[in-house]
Each structure stands twice: as C-alpha cells, then as structure tokens.
XYZ file of C-alpha atoms in Angstrom:
680
model
C -1.211 -0.325 -28.887
C 0.833 1.452 -31.541
C 1.163 0.377 -35.173
C 3.274 1.529 -38.103
C 0.648 4.148 -38.955
C 1.232 5.774 -35.586
C 4.782 6.745 -36.560
C 4.558 10.307 -37.848
C 6.961 13.089 -38.647
C 5.857 15.168 -35.656
C 7.040 12.703 -33.023
C 9.128 14.183 -30.219
C 12.753 14.581 -31.195
C 15.875 14.472 -29.110
C 16.381 17.829 -27.388
C 19.498 19.773 -28.241
C 20.859 19.436 -24.715
C 21.047 15.651 -25.148
C 19.286 12.751 -23.535
C 18.878 13.251 -19.787
C 17.930 9.662 -19.013
C 20.133 6.605 -18.582
C 19.343 3.247 -20.156
C 18.076 1.852 -16.816
C 15.743 4.883 -16.670
C 14.534 4.308 -20.201
C 14.015 0.585 -19.689
C 11.839 1.217 -16.633
C 9.774 3.766 -18.586
C 9.250 1.282 -21.408
C 8.075 -1.374 -18.959
C 5.467 0.821 -17.254
C 1.884 -0.080 -18.142
C -0.061 3.018 -17.206
C -3.421 1.277 -17.618
C -2.639 -0.954 -14.654
C -0.393 1.467 -12.754
C 2.340 -1.129 -12.546
C 4.939 -2.698 -14.782
C 4.609 -5.378 -17.397
C 5.304 -8.586 -15.554
C 8.756 -9.892 -16.391
C 10.190 -13.078 -14.810
C 12.582 -12.087 -12.040
C 15.737 -13.545 -13.553
C 15.019 -12.046 -16.975
C 14.336 -8.613 -15.486
C 17.392 -8.671 -13.248
C 19.620 -9.608 -16.201
C 18.039 -6.922 -18.358
C 18.440 -4.143 -15.788
C 22.050 -5.190 -15.064
C 22.664 -5.253 -18.813
C 21.153 -1.773 -19.089
C 23.673 -0.484 -16.554
C 26.579 -2.106 -18.442
C 25.266 -0.746 -21.722
C 25.139 2.773 -20.274
C 28.732 2.404 -19.104
C 29.740 1.402 -22.623
C 28.026 4.503 -24.061
C 29.924 6.598 -21.514
C 33.177 5.019 -22.760
C 33.939 3.473 -19.370
C 33.942 -0.100 -20.705
C 34.180 -1.857 -24.066
C 33.364 -5.398 -25.161
C 34.265 -7.914 -27.794
C 33.205 -11.519 -28.263
C 35.512 -12.764 -25.509
C 35.953 -10.037 -22.931
C 34.608 -6.921 -21.254
C 37.378 -4.367 -20.847
C 37.666 -1.452 -18.459
C 38.581 1.768 -20.302
C 38.138 4.365 -17.579
C 37.403 3.791 -13.873
C 36.550 7.437 -13.190
C 33.218 7.787 -11.376
C 30.285 8.894 -13.508
C 28.432 10.579 -10.638
C 25.566 8.103 -11.065
C 24.765 6.113 -7.903
C 23.568 3.156 -9.981
C 26.526 2.989 -12.337
C 29.460 3.821 -10.060
C 29.236 0.785 -7.726
C 29.139 -1.465 -10.807
C 32.097 0.344 -12.335
C 34.052 -0.085 -9.100
C 33.268 -3.805 -9.012
C 34.508 -4.218 -12.575
C 37.679 -2.288 -11.749
C 38.323 -4.539 -8.736
C 38.200 -7.749 -10.802
C 41.686 -8.963 -11.681
C 40.596 -11.621 -14.180
C 39.310 -10.628 -17.605
C 35.686 -11.680 -17.995
C 33.146 -11.475 -20.798
C 29.893 -9.493 -20.834
C 27.739 -12.544 -20.046
C 29.748 -13.147 -16.875
C 29.171 -9.595 -15.695
C 25.456 -9.621 -16.480
C 25.019 -12.809 -14.470
C 27.220 -11.565 -11.640
C 25.362 -8.252 -11.361
C 21.853 -9.680 -11.731
C 21.440 -9.933 -7.958
C 21.589 -6.114 -7.848
C 18.507 -5.888 -10.065
C 16.022 -4.909 -7.362
C 18.250 -2.221 -5.866
C 18.953 -0.777 -9.334
C 15.217 -0.631 -10.062
C 14.467 0.986 -6.677
C 17.099 3.666 -7.229
C 15.919 4.241 -10.794
C 12.312 4.696 -9.695
C 13.356 7.156 -6.990
C 15.287 9.153 -9.586
C 12.372 9.238 -12.028
C 10.104 10.498 -9.257
C 12.658 13.172 -8.311
C 12.814 14.244 -11.966
C 8.995 14.517 -11.939
C 8.722 12.009 -14.767
C 6.929 9.373 -12.689
C 4.473 9.777 -9.830
C 4.321 7.179 -7.063
C 0.900 6.346 -5.610
C 0.033 4.509 -2.387
C -0.027 0.776 -2.950
C 3.065 0.829 -5.171
C 1.281 2.104 -8.269
C 3.067 4.386 -10.736
C 1.910 6.771 -13.437
C 3.539 9.297 -15.757
C 3.430 12.863 -14.507
C 1.150 14.924 -16.721
C 1.382 18.310 -15.090
C 3.783 20.373 -13.043
C 6.558 22.866 -13.413
C 8.368 21.897 -16.599
C 11.387 23.977 -15.641
C 12.002 21.578 -12.745
C 12.616 18.693 -15.155
C 16.054 18.379 -16.719
C 16.249 20.522 -19.819
C 12.859 22.121 -19.204
C 11.032 19.388 -21.141
C 7.410 18.693 -20.207
C 7.560 15.652 -17.885
C 5.288 13.505 -20.025
C 7.411 14.194 -23.122
C 10.402 12.515 -21.499
C 8.591 9.168 -21.487
C 6.895 9.850 -24.816
C 10.270 10.691 -26.314
C 11.702 7.331 -25.257
C 8.778 5.349 -26.642
C 8.668 7.311 -29.894
C 12.337 6.512 -30.543
C 11.657 2.810 -30.118
C 8.593 2.998 -32.361
C 10.694 4.646 -35.061
C 13.404 2.006 -34.673
C 10.944 -0.902 -34.896
C 8.457 0.375 -37.477
C 10.726 2.174 -39.944
C 13.751 1.255 -42.059
C 15.992 3.899 -40.521
C 19.279 2.793 -39.004
C 18.828 3.128 -35.225
C 21.481 4.902 -33.212
C 23.465 2.809 -30.681
C 21.347 3.870 -27.696
C 18.133 2.834 -29.415
C 19.649 -0.492 -30.499
C 20.558 -1.230 -26.893
C 17.116 -0.267 -25.613
C 15.371 -2.459 -28.198
C 17.565 -5.380 -27.066
C 16.707 -4.744 -23.436
C 12.953 -4.498 -23.990
C 12.995 -7.570 -26.203
C 14.828 -9.524 -23.510
C 11.948 -8.715 -21.163
C 9.497 -10.060 -23.791
C 7.035 -7.181 -23.476
C 7.014 -5.734 -27.003
C 3.855 -7.743 -27.693
C 2.083 -5.935 -24.845
C 3.169 -2.476 -25.992
C 2.710 -2.642 -29.775
C 0.771 -4.610 -32.353
C 3.547 -6.575 -34.012
C 3.298 -8.176 -37.442
C 5.864 -10.566 -38.912
C 7.835 -7.702 -40.415
C 8.099 -5.863 -37.089
C 9.168 -9.019 -35.235
C 11.870 -9.692 -37.814
C 12.974 -6.074 -37.529
C 13.324 -6.449 -33.738
C 15.347 -9.633 -34.132
C 17.571 -7.925 -36.686
C 18.206 -4.944 -34.373
C 19.040 -7.272 -31.493
C 21.759 -8.918 -33.582
C 23.478 -5.565 -34.110
C 24.827 -5.137 -30.593
C 27.138 -7.394 -28.618
C 25.901 -6.438 -25.145
C 22.324 -6.934 -26.324
C 23.199 -10.445 -27.498
C 24.959 -11.150 -24.212
C 21.878 -10.162 -22.238
C 19.699 -12.526 -24.250
C 22.282 -15.298 -23.872
C 22.468 -14.805 -20.095
C 18.703 -15.110 -19.850
C 18.247 -18.096 -22.154
C 21.291 -20.198 -21.289
C 22.143 -19.472 -17.676
C 20.896 -22.153 -15.294
C 21.705 -20.457 -12.000
C 18.381 -18.645 -11.691
C 16.133 -21.708 -12.138
C 18.419 -23.944 -10.089
C 18.560 -21.504 -7.210
C 14.802 -21.075 -7.357
C 13.828 -24.718 -7.329
C 16.543 -26.052 -5.027
C 14.965 -23.995 -2.274
C 11.609 -25.717 -2.654
C 12.776 -28.847 -0.887
C 12.326 -27.153 2.494
C 9.242 -28.329 4.332
C 7.046 -25.676 5.901
C 7.136 -26.175 9.701
C 3.889 -26.921 11.515
C 3.285 -25.262 14.878
C 2.520 -27.805 17.577
C -0.956 -27.540 19.047
C 0.564 -27.340 22.516
C 2.674 -24.312 21.580
C -0.372 -22.653 20.098
C -2.754 -23.237 23.010
C -0.223 -22.259 25.671
C 0.913 -19.093 23.921
C 0.745 -16.339 26.535
C -0.725 -13.822 24.099
C -3.627 -15.992 22.949
C -5.841 -15.266 25.941
C -5.114 -11.530 25.578
C -6.288 -11.512 21.973
C -2.984 -9.965 20.913
C -2.753 -11.615 17.492
C 0.356 -9.706 16.306
C 2.349 -10.560 19.439
C 1.169 -14.180 19.381
C 2.328 -14.792 15.841
C 5.517 -12.800 16.393
C 6.468 -15.214 19.179
C 5.557 -18.210 17.005
C 7.683 -16.855 14.143
C 10.634 -16.400 16.488
C 10.571 -20.150 17.174
C 9.359 -21.598 13.881
C 10.536 -19.046 11.341
C 8.658 -16.542 9.227
C 6.747 -19.164 7.183
C 4.674 -21.790 9.001
C 1.380 -23.645 9.235
C -0.993 -24.228 12.125
C -1.944 -27.778 13.097
C -4.645 -29.444 10.962
C -4.797 -26.493 8.560
C -3.556 -26.120 4.971
C -3.282 -22.346 5.353
C 0.244 -20.897 5.146
C 1.197 -17.997 7.438
C 3.788 -15.314 6.638
C 5.122 -13.239 9.529
C 8.068 -10.856 9.733
C 9.726 -7.840 8.183
C 11.242 -9.808 5.304
C 7.972 -11.489 4.323
C 6.362 -8.037 4.514
C 8.970 -6.850 2.037
C 8.300 -9.821 -0.249
C 4.550 -9.152 -0.279
C 5.127 -5.449 -0.876
C 7.448 -6.084 -3.818
C 6.186 -9.334 -5.342
C 2.701 -9.968 -4.015
C 1.037 -8.397 -7.026
C 2.587 -10.959 -9.333
C 1.819 -14.020 -7.232
C -1.132 -13.292 -4.921
C -4.717 -12.193 -5.423
C -7.607 -11.214 -3.165
C -10.545 -12.085 -5.423
C -11.049 -15.683 -4.255
C -11.355 -15.180 -0.537
C -13.481 -12.026 -0.863
C -16.103 -13.195 -3.372
C -18.160 -15.116 -0.811
C -18.358 -12.084 1.465
C -19.272 -9.515 -1.189
C -21.951 -11.898 -2.476
C -23.909 -11.292 0.756
C -24.627 -7.802 -0.539
C -25.306 -8.961 -4.095
C -22.034 -7.384 -5.204
C -19.145 -8.685 -7.291
C -15.756 -7.124 -7.960
C -15.727 -4.373 -5.323
C -12.439 -2.641 -4.544
C -11.055 -5.026 -1.859
C -11.749 -8.002 -4.142
C -10.327 -6.534 -7.332
C -6.870 -7.239 -8.707
C -4.863 -5.971 -11.653
C -5.878 -3.169 -13.989
C -9.485 -2.873 -12.778
C -8.283 -2.496 -9.208
C -5.938 0.283 -10.246
C -8.655 2.059 -12.276
C -11.097 2.111 -9.365
C -8.402 3.037 -6.864
C -7.140 5.895 -9.014
C -10.657 7.214 -9.658
C -11.611 7.101 -5.976
C -8.362 8.354 -4.440
C -9.543 12.002 -4.222
C -12.543 10.936 -2.122
C -10.326 9.235 0.446
C -7.557 11.823 0.380
C -6.236 13.993 3.168
C -6.903 17.025 0.952
C -10.628 16.261 0.926
C -10.720 16.166 4.727
C -8.558 19.281 5.037
C -11.124 21.166 2.959
C -13.961 20.021 5.246
C -12.190 20.021 8.592
C -14.664 22.518 10.061
C -17.396 19.884 9.731
C -15.235 17.440 11.690
C -14.737 20.000 14.478
C -18.447 20.741 14.609
C -19.579 17.109 14.753
C -16.924 16.207 17.321
C -17.990 19.029 19.639
C -21.667 18.139 19.292
C -20.855 14.591 20.306
C -18.610 15.531 23.238
C -21.248 17.961 24.523
C -23.074 14.936 25.982
C -20.054 13.777 27.997
C -20.611 14.270 31.730
C -17.987 14.527 34.459
C -18.139 11.484 36.710
C -19.784 9.284 34.066
C -18.295 6.057 32.672
C -18.598 5.188 28.980
C -17.960 1.869 27.254
C -14.876 2.477 25.107
C -15.828 1.023 21.720
C -19.392 2.400 21.795
C -18.141 5.860 22.752
C -15.406 6.031 20.127
C -17.313 4.400 17.277
C -20.190 6.779 17.899
C -17.946 9.841 17.860
C -16.195 8.838 14.651
C -19.463 7.823 12.973
C -21.000 11.227 13.728
C -18.233 12.653 11.529
C -17.912 9.924 8.877
C -21.623 9.749 8.069
C -21.623 13.482 7.391
C -18.260 13.687 5.621
C -18.630 10.571 3.445
C -22.388 10.367 2.853
C -23.877 13.717 4.016
C -26.525 11.961 6.101
C -27.288 11.294 9.738
C -26.893 7.641 10.620
C -26.729 7.545 14.422
C -29.916 5.476 14.655
C -28.863 2.793 12.147
C -25.076 2.700 12.497
C -24.978 0.000 15.189
C -27.233 -2.306 13.175
C -25.192 -1.869 9.997
C -21.934 -2.388 11.903
C -23.194 -5.479 13.747
C -24.497 -7.059 10.528
C -21.224 -6.503 8.712
C -19.125 -7.772 11.625
C -21.247 -10.919 11.702
C -20.883 -11.279 7.925
C -17.104 -10.945 8.217
C -17.051 -13.604 10.937
C -19.197 -16.054 8.950
C -18.065 -15.517 5.357
C -14.527 -14.108 5.534
C -12.714 -14.992 8.749
C -15.093 -17.975 9.144
C -14.920 -18.260 12.897
C -18.723 -18.679 12.947
C -20.980 -20.969 10.877
C -22.783 -19.287 7.990
C -26.267 -19.879 9.387
C -25.424 -17.347 12.134
C -25.927 -14.607 9.540
C -29.445 -15.828 8.747
C -30.955 -15.529 12.200
C -34.117 -13.365 12.587
C -32.049 -10.807 14.525
C -29.521 -10.451 11.721
C -32.265 -10.198 9.104
C -33.774 -7.284 11.028
C -30.414 -5.541 11.190
C -29.852 -6.046 7.469
C -32.879 -3.850 6.783
C -30.867 -0.877 8.044
C -28.776 -1.136 4.871
C -31.848 -0.359 2.776
C -32.608 2.582 5.064
C -29.082 3.903 4.531
C -29.331 3.582 0.751
C -32.681 5.363 0.750
C -31.255 8.268 2.751
C -28.256 8.615 0.456
C -30.431 8.434 -2.650
C -32.806 11.068 -1.275
C -30.003 13.443 -0.314
C -27.982 13.045 -3.524
C -30.306 14.366 -6.188
C -28.921 17.204 -8.351
C -31.028 19.795 -6.550
C -30.037 18.561 -3.102
C -26.328 18.505 -3.964
C -26.194 21.927 -5.606
C -23.588 24.060 -3.833
C -22.564 21.263 -1.456
C -18.980 20.077 -1.035
C -18.338 16.810 -2.821
C -18.527 13.665 -0.694
C -17.613 10.014 -1.168
C -21.149 9.056 -2.194
C -20.890 11.615 -5.025
C -17.667 9.957 -6.153
C -19.094 6.429 -6.174
C -22.327 7.424 -7.869
C -20.447 9.462 -10.466
C -18.108 6.566 -11.230
C -21.113 4.259 -11.561
C -22.751 6.596 -14.093
C -19.559 7.066 -16.104
C -18.552 3.397 -16.103
C -21.464 1.138 -15.080
C -19.530 -1.982 -15.981
C -16.661 -1.129 -13.662
C -19.006 -0.040 -10.840
C -22.409 -1.645 -11.500
C -25.541 -0.750 -9.554
C -25.346 -4.132 -7.823
C -22.158 -2.961 -6.085
C -23.624 0.255 -4.685
C -25.428 -1.684 -1.946
C -22.009 -2.757 -0.680
C -20.002 0.397 -1.348
C -22.112 2.961 0.511
C -22.529 0.953 3.742
C -18.805 0.109 3.496
C -18.043 3.828 3.593
C -19.992 4.055 6.834
C -18.270 0.951 8.201
C -15.024 2.904 8.222
C -16.383 4.269 11.509
C -15.846 0.824 13.033
C -12.168 0.608 12.122
C -11.429 4.253 12.884
C -13.516 4.129 16.046
C -11.692 1.061 17.371
C -8.348 2.645 16.571
C -9.501 5.741 18.432
C -10.476 3.545 21.423
C -6.946 2.187 21.659
C -5.560 5.712 21.292
C -7.658 7.062 24.177
C -6.586 4.076 26.285
C -2.938 4.921 25.564
C -3.610 8.621 26.250
C -5.137 7.891 29.654
C -2.272 5.470 30.406
C 0.478 8.040 29.716
C -0.372 11.351 31.439
C 3.045 12.798 30.586
C 2.372 12.360 26.867
C -1.218 13.561 27.334
C 0.084 16.844 28.744
C 2.321 17.388 25.701
C -0.547 16.629 23.321
C -2.731 19.098 25.209
C -0.042 21.733 24.781
C 0.003 21.112 21.022
C -3.787 21.312 20.958
C -3.820 24.601 22.860
C -1.212 26.126 20.566
C -3.321 25.200 17.551
C -6.799 26.091 18.865
C -6.214 29.070 21.189
C -6.655 31.535 18.325
C -9.588 29.720 16.759
C -10.024 26.523 14.805
C -6.936 25.794 12.707
C -7.260 24.854 9.040
C -6.628 21.236 8.148
C -3.345 22.202 6.524
C -2.039 23.365 9.925
C -2.395 19.935 11.545
C 0.921 18.547 10.408
C 4.666 18.750 10.905
C 6.132 20.314 14.026
C 2.728 21.581 15.156
C 1.608 18.030 15.957
C 4.956 16.283 16.321
C 4.150 14.555 19.620
C 0.577 13.739 18.635
C 1.664 12.251 15.316
C 4.369 10.083 16.868
C 1.879 9.037 19.534
C -0.523 7.905 16.797
C 2.218 5.985 15.000
C 3.023 4.123 18.205
C -0.672 3.361 18.762
C -0.868 1.940 15.243
C 2.186 -0.187 15.956
C 0.989 -1.634 19.252
C -2.718 -1.822 18.399
C -3.125 -2.501 14.666
C -6.813 -2.820 13.785
C -6.292 -5.067 10.748
C -3.453 -7.351 11.842
C -3.487 -9.681 8.838
C -4.677 -10.077 5.249
C -5.906 -13.117 3.339
C -4.625 -13.887 -0.138
C -4.583 -16.824 -2.561
C -1.576 -17.890 -4.615
C -2.246 -17.519 -8.342
C 1.300 -18.125 -9.593
C 3.873 -20.454 -8.003
C 6.484 -18.708 -5.916
C 8.911 -19.168 -3.055
C 9.230 -17.064 0.098
C 12.176 -17.362 2.471
C 13.039 -20.655 0.792
C 9.564 -22.209 1.035
C 7.291 -23.147 -1.855
C 3.860 -21.482 -1.993
C 1.855 -23.743 -4.339
C -0.816 -22.395 -6.660
C -4.256 -22.074 -4.988
C -2.756 -22.056 -1.499
C -4.515 -19.807 1.008
C -2.057 -17.342 2.568
C -2.429 -15.300 5.740
C -0.102 -12.308 5.589
C 0.528 -11.351 9.215
C 1.928 -7.954 8.356
C 1.613 -6.631 11.926
C 3.519 -9.517 13.552
C 6.734 -7.591 12.860
C 5.407 -4.837 15.160
C 6.326 -7.108 18.066
C 9.674 -8.375 16.777
C 12.910 -7.185 18.348
C 14.774 -6.915 15.042
C 12.220 -4.407 13.740
C 11.242 -2.657 17.008
C 13.642 -3.087 19.924
C 11.815 -3.571 23.229
C 8.530 -3.943 21.312
C 6.226 -4.147 24.371
C 7.258 -0.697 25.566
C 5.090 2.203 24.397
C 7.807 4.546 23.145
C 6.931 7.415 20.838
C 10.608 8.363 20.537
C 11.241 5.277 18.404
C 9.681 7.341 15.609
C 12.258 10.124 15.907
C 15.499 10.286 13.897
C 17.904 8.653 13.854
C 15.852 5.628 14.945
C 12.867 6.212 12.612
C 11.733 2.652 13.225
C 8.396 3.218 11.490
C 10.253 3.662 8.181
C 11.509 0.080 8.229
C 10.007 -2.980 6.576
C 8.365 -4.060 9.802
C 5.853 -1.200 10.100
C 2.675 -2.092 8.226
C -0.484 -0.896 10.025
C -2.209 0.031 6.759
C -1.617 -3.213 4.862
C 0.859 -4.024 2.115
C 1.232 -3.745 -1.626
C -1.520 -2.769 -4.000
C -4.249 -3.214 -1.369
C -2.632 -0.838 1.104
C -5.341 1.268 2.767
C -6.403 3.961 0.309
C -7.588 6.266 3.102
C -4.557 6.048 5.393
C -3.709 9.760 5.140
C -7.351 10.758 5.707
C -7.399 8.418 8.698
C -4.241 9.920 10.190
C -5.633 13.447 10.006
C -9.017 12.471 11.441
C -7.536 10.566 14.366
C -4.986 13.263 15.184
C -7.650 15.988 15.041
C -9.968 14.044 17.360
C -7.160 13.264 19.764
C -6.267 16.960 19.979
C -9.894 17.887 20.666
C -10.272 15.323 23.455
C -6.935 16.246 25.093
C -7.826 19.945 24.980
C -11.205 19.557 26.685
C -11.267 16.454 28.902
C -9.368 14.272 31.325
C -10.116 10.561 31.099
C -9.266 7.622 33.325
C -9.400 3.913 32.602
C -11.979 1.667 34.173
C -11.497 -0.843 35.688
C -8.509 0.917 37.260
C -6.203 -2.094 36.913
C -7.407 -2.933 33.415
C -4.710 -4.509 31.247
C -4.930 -4.343 27.435
C -7.028 -7.172 26.074
C -8.366 -7.357 22.542
C -11.245 -9.024 20.807
C -9.512 -10.015 17.548
C -12.502 -11.103 15.422
C -13.333 -10.012 12.847
C -10.893 -7.138 13.502
C -8.907 -5.943 16.506
C -10.811 -3.919 19.115
C -10.592 -3.421 22.878
C -12.510 -5.883 25.020
C -15.972 -4.812 26.138
C -14.710 -4.404 29.718
C -12.740 -1.274 28.848
C -14.495 1.937 29.894
C -13.485 5.578 30.148
C -14.327 7.716 33.163
C -14.621 11.449 32.464
C -12.847 12.933 35.489
C -12.662 16.563 34.382
C -13.804 18.930 31.673
C -10.834 21.269 31.337
C -12.597 23.986 29.348
C -15.809 24.696 27.524
C -16.254 23.246 24.062
C -15.128 26.274 22.084
C -15.300 26.821 18.371
C-alpha cells in the first residue's frame, strides 16, 4: 500500500500528447488488484452506478453535457467515436424531459456490465492489460511500446493514473477536474482503503475532493439513497426453487445412458435453470445464462475450498490448486501456467510423436482393444514423460484406480468412505510412493542438467521458493495429479476415436490434413494450428461439446446471491452443470447431431455462453490449450496410420459418469487396417 512518503517528484507526469484513457478506463485500472489477478470487490449496484457515472463524467469533460444542481443538459450530440460513450449520448439526446444527473446515473446503471466488458477489451487492445484464462487480469509489463497510444510503456499508463490519484489524495495541490472525478468514482466504490494506507488527514482530503464536483456527488447520492437496487434484488428472492419429481428423474431417457449433460438439459427445459433433486438440499444450475453468471460473478459468491478439503486430505495435502480461492489461487495459477501451456508442449512435440509411435507399434491388425485402456495408456505414455520425465506404465493403472475411488468416496460421494480403505485400495495406494520416489530420483540437479523443463521441475521449484504456498505435504498430491491428467485426456481421446470411427467422411478429411502436415517430416508444434488443422480442430470442439469429461463442478456459497431470480443461501452446496447447455437447443440447435460445421462462421456456436467443456470462471482448466494440442496431434497420428471400427458393431454411446465421464467398458476398437508404416 502507498503512503504519503511514496509521493515523490519523479512520479510519471502527463504526456504532452494528452491523456489517452477515458474515465471508465481509469476507473477499471484503479480497481484492479494485481496480487489477486481480479478486481477489488465492489457491490454490484455501487459499481454499476460508478461506471455509469464515469461515462457521464467523461462526456462532461468532452463538453457534450453539463450539469447543475437540478438538471443535466445536452450541449453537443455529435458522436465522440467512443463505443461506450456514444450510445449513452444518443440516449440522453433522445430524452425529451430534462432530468438531473442522479436520474441518468440510475437509468444507465443497468449498462454497467457491458461498459466494463467493452472497457476491458479496449485496455487489452491497447496492451495495458493482459487477460489470462479463468478471467484473471494483470498489467502488461513488456511489449512493443510503440503499439500503445503515444508510445508510452504499457505499465506506465496504469502507473500514471495511480500516481495522479496519490498526488491528489496525499498532497495539498489543487487537483485538476479529471482527477477530482476519478477520486469521486473510486471513493464511491469504497476501495481506497484497499489501495492505500489512509490516515484521518487522507480520509478528510478524499471527502473534501468529493465535495468539489457535482457529478461525483450525484454518483454517491445514487448509491446511498436509491432503493431500486436493493428492492429489485430482494423482491426476487420470494421465488421457490422447484424440486424435480422423483418420477421425472428415474424415467429420464438419458439416465440409463449415463449422459449427464443431456439428462440435466432436459430437466432444465421443464423445471428451469435452477432446481433441486428430491430429498437433497443441493442446488443445481444448468443453462447458458447460469454459465454466464458463474463466469462473471462466481468468484465473488462461490468457493471450492469446502467441498475439496476432504478429498485432498486423503493425500495429506491442504490448499492445492483446485481447492484454493482468491489471491493464493491466482498466485499458484500464474506461477504454474508456463508448465501447462501450449508453448511448453510445442517445444517438446517431438517427444509426443516418439511416445505415440512407440505405443501404436504394438497395435495389430485384426485385434480388438478396450477403448479406455487403450487411450489412457497411449496418453499416459506421453504425459508421464512430458510432465514428470519418468516411465509409469507399470503403476499408472493403480494410481488412476486409487484416485477414481477416492473421488467417488470423498468428492462425488457415490460410494461409502470405507470403500477406499479396503486391502486392495491400500495396495494400490503404495504406487503413489513409487511414483514420488521415481520423480525424486530423476530430478536431482545432476539428472536434470541439460534437460527440458517439465511440470515436476515447476512444482518443486515453486515449493523451494515459497514453501508456505506449496508445502512439502502437498507434493504427494500434486505429482500424482499431474499423472492423473492421463485419465481425463485419455477418456476424451476415447470419445474422439469413437466419433472418428463413426464418421468415415470426417476421418478422411482429417487424414488428408495429417498427410499434408507429416508427408515432409514431423511438423513443429507451431504448425498444428489454424487452417492446417481446421477440420481436426472443429472435430475436437464437437467432441468436447457432445462428450464433456467433466460435466459439472461443485461449489459452496460464501456470500448470499441470487441467480435467475432464486436465492442461493450462504453455505448452500451448488452443482454447476456447465455442460448441460451443450444439449440445449437455444445454445446448440439440433444438439444431438454431431456437426462440426456448427463451429464455422457465421454460426460459431462454440463462442457462445453455452460452450463450457473446460469449466468456468477462475477454476477454468489451466491446461486447456495444452490439452487441445495433444489431442489434435494424437488424432492426426491415428488417422494417418490406422483404420478403426467400433465393437460391438451396433454399439450406441453410453457413458460411465462417475467420478468423471468415460465410455462404458463395452466399447472396443478393432484395428482393421494399418495404412502406412509408423514413420518419423
């Protein structure tokens, strides 16, 4: 936090070309807490009033409007060229009755979210902010300065804004009108206390500045006196959450198929997007709009810590990445993002090719292979080498079976806990110690010299640099968890090969893309993108839509909130059925048809709110871009070298949904032809 002593003469000064940011831009920059990667939490009504007030204040600085104590007056209706300001200016121009500033702030507050979205997009385009997966944001600290307006270093744009406010608050200088307005806006959001260390003098100074500007006073008045926000919020809470009848549940046609997304999509069509199951206090959210709510507001109201603590305790761990929330979650996620990145896999793609070919060398024409075993084994042969630089073929099944049982007993809770303590499970748990021993032996300084960095290096390095954030007690969970990615990726690959064998016309196109890429030798990882893999990529998107591996997420309500007009009380357990929208007509027309063209423009259905195969919000899968590259590369290799058929011949898709989605054990693949030798 800054204090008066931080205000020095060498602070950034306004560039000669003038300020390139609008007041909405500057307000967003002031609200960003880079330690957590998100924004200081401001109550929705307060924030919406503040951001609407920022837009009005910018219009006043541009001499488009003026205000007095009784009215807001239009001076000039000419467009500003700003896509945030111009719609507001047009709305003011269309009003025939003279209104005051408070009226307009309240009237425009509903536009708050769209103004913020547009502002964030602009700040990213200006290379002032960087957007990270999971809806985290940070200031850009490197790049081509010439690409930023005025040639200023990107970080100095945000530093310049904050330094002006520091000078206004902690000195006796008379602030200029823009700084007065920004102080009023930030104060309305009540976040000064999180940004600076404020003494009585500074607080009085802020209050004094806020009395200097009429629009600033109007914003504060709209927030403190207007009753519409609270009334609208709490009047909605009278709606009772519908309970699905047990008959509807048991007779649902998708239940026996294990198609959890389709089952809950059909329930939501009848009962709405918020509902309960009979004899259960758990609240279910299903649909594109609830997905959007979780994506935008889940961080403020939901947390993952409670439901996950019992599971991580099996490994003696506490506070691992899936169970973290807030600033610690962002710190770990940011530190580990390079290890899960597409760039890391691109750099080591030759290892993926090599391990895939070694594995496929054992495939025999005329032989049948159980789908999940085949695909998990192939992916694990790559993951164990790429993530941990070890061989784990002999222990992978034991580690995977133990963790799946642990998920079923301590997370999903479809089995009693004693089922994890059977002699068989205790024997399988010993494989975890074997894995840790192999990683420890292979990750000494001498052994790692000259080797490409892997995920184990990243975790061990983070543990050494910050043992409180990543204690040794968590390593026993984190390293096997890296290997367990083979389960999720392998099951996704199983569904993909099923779809490939089911659609020979698409298979032929994917083979053509594979041949174009591999005919002149193994392509670099950077080549497996764009037009070169257009069909394969859209095919994978459609597989993710129809066969999502993680169809839902558990959360607990930590702050009261309302979704779609229903109250979510504190401590409620929530099941976010993010993949239910995959089978809803409003998000994906004709959802039961496998159609890769739905991912082409102008349809681009995967860009809508309904597409969520990687999760939502801050816990969105960190490795989703790695996963996409690995699956596409493996699909190309299989299509180039083999022809597969489904067994039994009339097999219809059926999933085992616990603890995650996977094909039923009946699904097998028959190798009918090896098209060419395994080159490379």
